CSV table of C-alpha atoms in Angstrom, one decimal:
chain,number,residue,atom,x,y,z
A,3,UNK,CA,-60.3,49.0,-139.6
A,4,UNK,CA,-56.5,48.2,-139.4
A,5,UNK,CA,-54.4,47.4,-142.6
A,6,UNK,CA,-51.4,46.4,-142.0
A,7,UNK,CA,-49.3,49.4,-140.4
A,8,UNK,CA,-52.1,52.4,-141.0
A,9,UNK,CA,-55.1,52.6,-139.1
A,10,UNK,CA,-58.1,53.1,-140.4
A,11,UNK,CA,-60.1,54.3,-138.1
A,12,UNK,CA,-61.9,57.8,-137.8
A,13,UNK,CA,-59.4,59.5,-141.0
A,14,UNK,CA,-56.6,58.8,-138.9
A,15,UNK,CA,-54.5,57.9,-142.0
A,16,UNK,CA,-56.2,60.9,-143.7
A,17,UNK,CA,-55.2,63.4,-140.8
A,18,UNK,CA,-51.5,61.4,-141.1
A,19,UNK,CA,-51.3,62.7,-144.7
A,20,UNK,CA,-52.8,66.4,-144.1
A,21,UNK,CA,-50.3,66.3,-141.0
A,22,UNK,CA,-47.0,65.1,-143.3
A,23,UNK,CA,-48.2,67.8,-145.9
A,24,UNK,CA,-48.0,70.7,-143.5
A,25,UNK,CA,-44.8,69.5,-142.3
A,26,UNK,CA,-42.9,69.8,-146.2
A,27,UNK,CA,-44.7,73.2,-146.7
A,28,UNK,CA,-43.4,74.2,-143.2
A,29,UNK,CA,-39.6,72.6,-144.7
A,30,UNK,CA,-40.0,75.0,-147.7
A,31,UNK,CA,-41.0,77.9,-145.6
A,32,UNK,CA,-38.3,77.2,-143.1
A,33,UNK,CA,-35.7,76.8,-145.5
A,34,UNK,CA,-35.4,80.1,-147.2
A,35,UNK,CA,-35.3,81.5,-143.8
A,36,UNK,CA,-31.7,82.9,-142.3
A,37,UNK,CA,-29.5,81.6,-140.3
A,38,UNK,CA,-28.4,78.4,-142.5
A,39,UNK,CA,-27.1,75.6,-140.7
A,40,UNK,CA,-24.0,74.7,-142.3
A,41,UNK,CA,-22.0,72.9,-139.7
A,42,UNK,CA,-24.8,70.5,-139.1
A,43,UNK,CA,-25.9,70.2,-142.4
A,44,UNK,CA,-22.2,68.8,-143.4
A,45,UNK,CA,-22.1,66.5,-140.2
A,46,UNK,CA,-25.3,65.4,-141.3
A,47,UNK,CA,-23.8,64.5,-145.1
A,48,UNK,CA,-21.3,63.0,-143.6
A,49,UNK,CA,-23.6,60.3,-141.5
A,50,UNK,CA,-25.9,60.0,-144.0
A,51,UNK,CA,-23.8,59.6,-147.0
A,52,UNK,CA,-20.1,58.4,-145.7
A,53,UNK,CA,-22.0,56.1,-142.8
A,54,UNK,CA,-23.8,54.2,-145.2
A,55,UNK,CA,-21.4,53.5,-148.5
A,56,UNK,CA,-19.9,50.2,-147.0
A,57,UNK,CA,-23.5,48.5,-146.6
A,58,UNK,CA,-24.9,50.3,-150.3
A,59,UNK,CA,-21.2,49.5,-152.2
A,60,UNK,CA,-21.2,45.7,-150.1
A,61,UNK,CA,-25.3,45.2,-151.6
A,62,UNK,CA,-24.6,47.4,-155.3
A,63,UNK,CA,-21.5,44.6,-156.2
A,64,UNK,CA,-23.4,41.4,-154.7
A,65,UNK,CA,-26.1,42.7,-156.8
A,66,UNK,CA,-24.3,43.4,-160.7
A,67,UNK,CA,-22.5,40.0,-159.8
A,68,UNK,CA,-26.0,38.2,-158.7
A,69,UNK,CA,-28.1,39.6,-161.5
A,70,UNK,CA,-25.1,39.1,-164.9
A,71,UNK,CA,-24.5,35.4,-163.0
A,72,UNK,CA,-28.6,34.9,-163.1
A,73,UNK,CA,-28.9,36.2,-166.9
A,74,UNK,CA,-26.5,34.4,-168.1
A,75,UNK,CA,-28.4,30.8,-169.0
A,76,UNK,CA,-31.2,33.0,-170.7
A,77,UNK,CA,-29.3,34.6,-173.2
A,78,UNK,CA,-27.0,31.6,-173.6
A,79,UNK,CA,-30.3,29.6,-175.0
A,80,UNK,CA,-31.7,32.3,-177.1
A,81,UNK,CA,-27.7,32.5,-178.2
A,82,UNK,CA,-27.6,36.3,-177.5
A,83,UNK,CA,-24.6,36.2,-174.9
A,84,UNK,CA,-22.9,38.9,-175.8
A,85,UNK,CA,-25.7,41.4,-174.8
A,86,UNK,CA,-25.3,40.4,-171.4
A,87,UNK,CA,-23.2,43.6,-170.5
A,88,UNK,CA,-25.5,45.9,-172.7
A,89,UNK,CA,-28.9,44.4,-170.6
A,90,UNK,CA,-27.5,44.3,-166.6
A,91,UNK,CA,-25.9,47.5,-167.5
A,92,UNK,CA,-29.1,49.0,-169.0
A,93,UNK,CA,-31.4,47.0,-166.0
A,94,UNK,CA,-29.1,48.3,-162.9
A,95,UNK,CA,-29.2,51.9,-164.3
A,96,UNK,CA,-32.7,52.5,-164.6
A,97,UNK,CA,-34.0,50.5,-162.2
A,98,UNK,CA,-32.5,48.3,-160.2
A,99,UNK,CA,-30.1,50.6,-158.7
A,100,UNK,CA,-31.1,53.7,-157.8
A,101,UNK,CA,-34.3,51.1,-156.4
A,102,UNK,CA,-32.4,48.9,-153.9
A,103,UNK,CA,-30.2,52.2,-152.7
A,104,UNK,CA,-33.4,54.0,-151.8
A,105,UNK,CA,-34.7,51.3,-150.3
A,106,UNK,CA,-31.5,50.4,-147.5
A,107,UNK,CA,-31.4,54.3,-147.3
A,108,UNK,CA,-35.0,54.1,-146.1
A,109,UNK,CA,-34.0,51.4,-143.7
A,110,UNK,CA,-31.0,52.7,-142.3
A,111,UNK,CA,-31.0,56.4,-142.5
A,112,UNK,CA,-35.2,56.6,-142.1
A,113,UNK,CA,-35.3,54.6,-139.4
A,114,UNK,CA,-32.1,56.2,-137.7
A,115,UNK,CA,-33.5,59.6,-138.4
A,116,UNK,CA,-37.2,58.9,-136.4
A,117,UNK,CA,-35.1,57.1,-133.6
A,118,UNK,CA,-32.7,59.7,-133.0
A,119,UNK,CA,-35.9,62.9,-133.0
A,120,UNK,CA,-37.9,60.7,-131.5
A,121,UNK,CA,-35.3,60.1,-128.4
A,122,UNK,CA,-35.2,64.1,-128.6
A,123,UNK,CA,-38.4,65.1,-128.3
A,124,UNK,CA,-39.7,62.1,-125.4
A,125,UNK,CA,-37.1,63.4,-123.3
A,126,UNK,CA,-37.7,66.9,-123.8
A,127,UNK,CA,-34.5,68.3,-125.9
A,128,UNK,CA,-36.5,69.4,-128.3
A,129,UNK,CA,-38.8,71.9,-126.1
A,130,UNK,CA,-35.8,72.6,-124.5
A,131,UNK,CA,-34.1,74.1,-127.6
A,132,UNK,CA,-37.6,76.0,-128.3
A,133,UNK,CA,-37.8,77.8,-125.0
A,134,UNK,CA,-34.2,78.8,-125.5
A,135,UNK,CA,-34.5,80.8,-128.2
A,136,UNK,CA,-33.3,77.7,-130.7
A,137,UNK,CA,-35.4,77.4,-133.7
A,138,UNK,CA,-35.6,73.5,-133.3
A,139,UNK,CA,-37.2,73.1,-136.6
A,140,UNK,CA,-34.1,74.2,-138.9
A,141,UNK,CA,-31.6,72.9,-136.7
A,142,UNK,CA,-33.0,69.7,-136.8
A,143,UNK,CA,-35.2,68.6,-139.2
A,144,UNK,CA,-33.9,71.1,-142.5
A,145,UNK,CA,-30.6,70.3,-142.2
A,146,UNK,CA,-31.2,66.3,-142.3
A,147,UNK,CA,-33.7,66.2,-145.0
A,148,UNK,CA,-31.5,68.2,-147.1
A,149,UNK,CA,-28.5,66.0,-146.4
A,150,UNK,CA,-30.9,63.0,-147.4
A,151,UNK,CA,-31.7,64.8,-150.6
A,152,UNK,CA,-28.1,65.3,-151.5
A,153,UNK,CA,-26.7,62.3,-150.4
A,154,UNK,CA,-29.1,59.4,-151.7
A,155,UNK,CA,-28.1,60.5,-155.5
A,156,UNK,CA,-24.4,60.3,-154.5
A,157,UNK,CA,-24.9,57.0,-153.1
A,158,UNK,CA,-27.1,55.9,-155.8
A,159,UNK,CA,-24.2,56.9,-158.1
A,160,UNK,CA,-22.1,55.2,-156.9
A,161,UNK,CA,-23.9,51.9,-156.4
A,162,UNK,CA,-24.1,52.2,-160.2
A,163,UNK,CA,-20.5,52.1,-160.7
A,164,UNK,CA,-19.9,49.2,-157.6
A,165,UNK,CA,-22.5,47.3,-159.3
A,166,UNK,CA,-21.6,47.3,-163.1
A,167,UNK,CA,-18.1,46.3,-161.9
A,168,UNK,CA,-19.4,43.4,-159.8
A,169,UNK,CA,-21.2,42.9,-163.4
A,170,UNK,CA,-17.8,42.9,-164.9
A,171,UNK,CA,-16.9,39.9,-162.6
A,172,UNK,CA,-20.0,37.9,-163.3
A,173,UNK,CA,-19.2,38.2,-167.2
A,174,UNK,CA,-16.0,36.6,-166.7
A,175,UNK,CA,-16.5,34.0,-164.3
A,176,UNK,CA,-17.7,31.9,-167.4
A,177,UNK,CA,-16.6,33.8,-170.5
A,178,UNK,CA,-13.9,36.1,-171.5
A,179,UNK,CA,-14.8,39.7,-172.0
A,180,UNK,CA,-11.8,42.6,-171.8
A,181,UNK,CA,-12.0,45.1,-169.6
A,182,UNK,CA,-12.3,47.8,-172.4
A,183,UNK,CA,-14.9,45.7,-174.3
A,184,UNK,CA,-17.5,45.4,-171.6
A,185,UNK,CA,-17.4,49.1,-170.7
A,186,UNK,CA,-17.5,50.1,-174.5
A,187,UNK,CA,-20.5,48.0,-174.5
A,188,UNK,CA,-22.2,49.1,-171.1
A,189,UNK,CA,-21.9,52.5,-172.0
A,190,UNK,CA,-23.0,52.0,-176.0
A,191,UNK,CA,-26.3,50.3,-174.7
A,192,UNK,CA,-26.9,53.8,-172.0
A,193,UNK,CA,-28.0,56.9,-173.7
A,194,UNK,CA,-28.9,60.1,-171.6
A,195,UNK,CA,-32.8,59.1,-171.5
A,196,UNK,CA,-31.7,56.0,-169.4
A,197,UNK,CA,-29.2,57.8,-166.9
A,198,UNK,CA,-30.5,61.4,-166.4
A,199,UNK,CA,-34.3,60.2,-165.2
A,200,UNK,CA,-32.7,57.3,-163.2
A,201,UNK,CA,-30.8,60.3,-161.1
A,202,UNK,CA,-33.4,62.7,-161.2
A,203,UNK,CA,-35.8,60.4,-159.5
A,204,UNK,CA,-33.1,59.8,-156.8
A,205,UNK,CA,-33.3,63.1,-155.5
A,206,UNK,CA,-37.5,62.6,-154.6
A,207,UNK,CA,-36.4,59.6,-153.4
A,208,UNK,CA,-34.0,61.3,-150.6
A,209,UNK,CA,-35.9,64.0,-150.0
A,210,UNK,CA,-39.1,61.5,-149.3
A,211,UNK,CA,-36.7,59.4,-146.7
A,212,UNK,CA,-35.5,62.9,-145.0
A,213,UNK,CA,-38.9,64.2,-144.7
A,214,UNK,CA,-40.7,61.1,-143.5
A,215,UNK,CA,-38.1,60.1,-140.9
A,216,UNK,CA,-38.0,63.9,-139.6
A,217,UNK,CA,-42.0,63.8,-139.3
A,218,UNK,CA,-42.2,60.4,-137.6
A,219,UNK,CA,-39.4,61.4,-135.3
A,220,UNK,CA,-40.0,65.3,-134.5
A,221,UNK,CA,-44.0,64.1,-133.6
A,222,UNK,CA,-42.8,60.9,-131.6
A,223,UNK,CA,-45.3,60.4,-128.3
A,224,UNK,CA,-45.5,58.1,-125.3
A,225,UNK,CA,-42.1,57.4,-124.2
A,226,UNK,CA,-39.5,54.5,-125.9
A,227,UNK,CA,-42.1,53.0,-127.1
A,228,UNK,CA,-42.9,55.6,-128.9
A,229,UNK,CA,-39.4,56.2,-130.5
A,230,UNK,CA,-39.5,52.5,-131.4
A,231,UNK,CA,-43.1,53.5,-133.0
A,232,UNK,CA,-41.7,56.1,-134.6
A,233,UNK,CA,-38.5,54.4,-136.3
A,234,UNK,CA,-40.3,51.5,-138.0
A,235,UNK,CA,-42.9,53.4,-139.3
A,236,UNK,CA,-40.1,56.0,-140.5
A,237,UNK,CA,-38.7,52.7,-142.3
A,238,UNK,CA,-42.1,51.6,-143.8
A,239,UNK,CA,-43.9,54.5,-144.9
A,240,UNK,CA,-40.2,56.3,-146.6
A,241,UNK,CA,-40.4,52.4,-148.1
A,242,UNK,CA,-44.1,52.4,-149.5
A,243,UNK,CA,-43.1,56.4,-150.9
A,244,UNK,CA,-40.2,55.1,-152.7
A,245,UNK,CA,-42.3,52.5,-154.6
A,246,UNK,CA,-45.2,55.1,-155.3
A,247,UNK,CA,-42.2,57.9,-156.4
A,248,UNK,CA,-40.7,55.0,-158.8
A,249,UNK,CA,-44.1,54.1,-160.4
A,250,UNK,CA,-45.0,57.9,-161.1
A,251,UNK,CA,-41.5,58.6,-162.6
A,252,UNK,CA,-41.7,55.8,-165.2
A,253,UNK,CA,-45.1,56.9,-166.0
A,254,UNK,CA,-43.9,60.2,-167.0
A,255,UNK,CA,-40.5,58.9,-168.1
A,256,UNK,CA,-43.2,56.9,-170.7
A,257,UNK,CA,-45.4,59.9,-171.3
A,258,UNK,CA,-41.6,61.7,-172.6
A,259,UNK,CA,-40.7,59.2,-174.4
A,260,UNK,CA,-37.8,58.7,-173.0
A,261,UNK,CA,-38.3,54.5,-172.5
């Protein structure tokens, strides 16, 4: 039985989950091992993180302008206007933000992760670094998920600032709120239970994109098709896990009471 992108069909989707499991305990055990990777682990920062800011700052401002513009009529009629800072800044932070980033991360860094492994290992790089001595594994696949890890939180960050600003816009295209006013009230709606789970969370959700698009792309098969195979799926799956990782943190985020 096929649903969708996983195929049901004798456990193949269950062997697809014992498989990715193996692969983040070999991560861990791979990680604490010598030899640390620096210089690829900062070249790797610096595509994942520097690469993408123009497309997540261009999306994080469309956003806090789209969503304080969208707002507006609802509070107008219940004649609460003036919360209108306190509830997009409030929304972006917990939510919407740190969401959307993961999500574009997934589709560009995900998918660019499986295609770029995927092109390795069809046409051999990969067992060629193996017989020579290389330890593939850490060069590859260690350094990238940990630059994911760092890098989506940094991004998310700053989508959080780009977007209240492009929130600040959207007050003012039809009112007139100061500068110091709306940030006094942005930050007097946030407390630490709204901003410290919201980053927290970010960090799954880049380690969740590094790991997925690693796996998809380190265990690419049958050619270019197969590195096409591997990057959507890459894009998908890192997707689905972001959803699934949001959903358990606000469960626990409830359990703490911290909502």
């Amino acid at each position: 039985m096929k649903i969708g992108f996983l195929n049901i069909k004798d456990n193949t989707f269950l062997t697809e989950i014992g498989e990715i499991w193996r692969f983040t305990m070999r991560f861990f055990r791979e990680i604490n091992k010598p030899k640390q990777e620096y210089e690829e682990f900062v070249h790797q920062c610096f595509w994942i993180g520097y690469k993408t800011l123009t497309l997540v700052g261009i999306t994080a401002f469309i956003m806090g302008l789209v969503l304080t513009i969208q707002s507006r009529p609802t509070l107008v009629e219940f004649g609460a206007e003036s919360l209108l800072p306190a509830m997009v800044s409030v929304s972006l932070i917990r939510e919407i933000a740190p969401v959307i980033t993961a999500l574009i991360c997934a589709g560009k860094i995900g998918s660019g992760i499986g295609a770029e492994l995927g092109s390795m290992r069809v046409t051999e790089q990969i067992d060629a670094m193996e017989v020579s001595g290389t330890n593939p594994f850490k060069y590859l696949v260690v350094t990238r998920v940990m630059a994911a890890t760092l890098m989506v939180p940094v991004l998310s960050s700053m989508a959080n600032a780009i977007a209240l600003y492009g929130g600040y816009l959207g007050v003012n295209i039809r009112g007139q709120v100061s500068w110091h006013l709306y940030w006094f009230q942005v930050f007097d709606a946030l407390s630490f239970g709204d901003i410290i789970p919201a980053i927290i969370k970010t960090f799954f959700f880049g380690f969740a994109i590094g790991i997925i698009g690693c796996f998809k792309g380190y265990y690419s098969k049958k050619g270019t098709e197969g590195v096409g195979r591997s990057a959507t799926t890459a894009v998908i799956v890192a997707s689905l896990l972001v959803f699934i990782i949001d959903l358990i943190a606000v469960q626990i985020t409830d359990l703490l009471g911290l909502t």
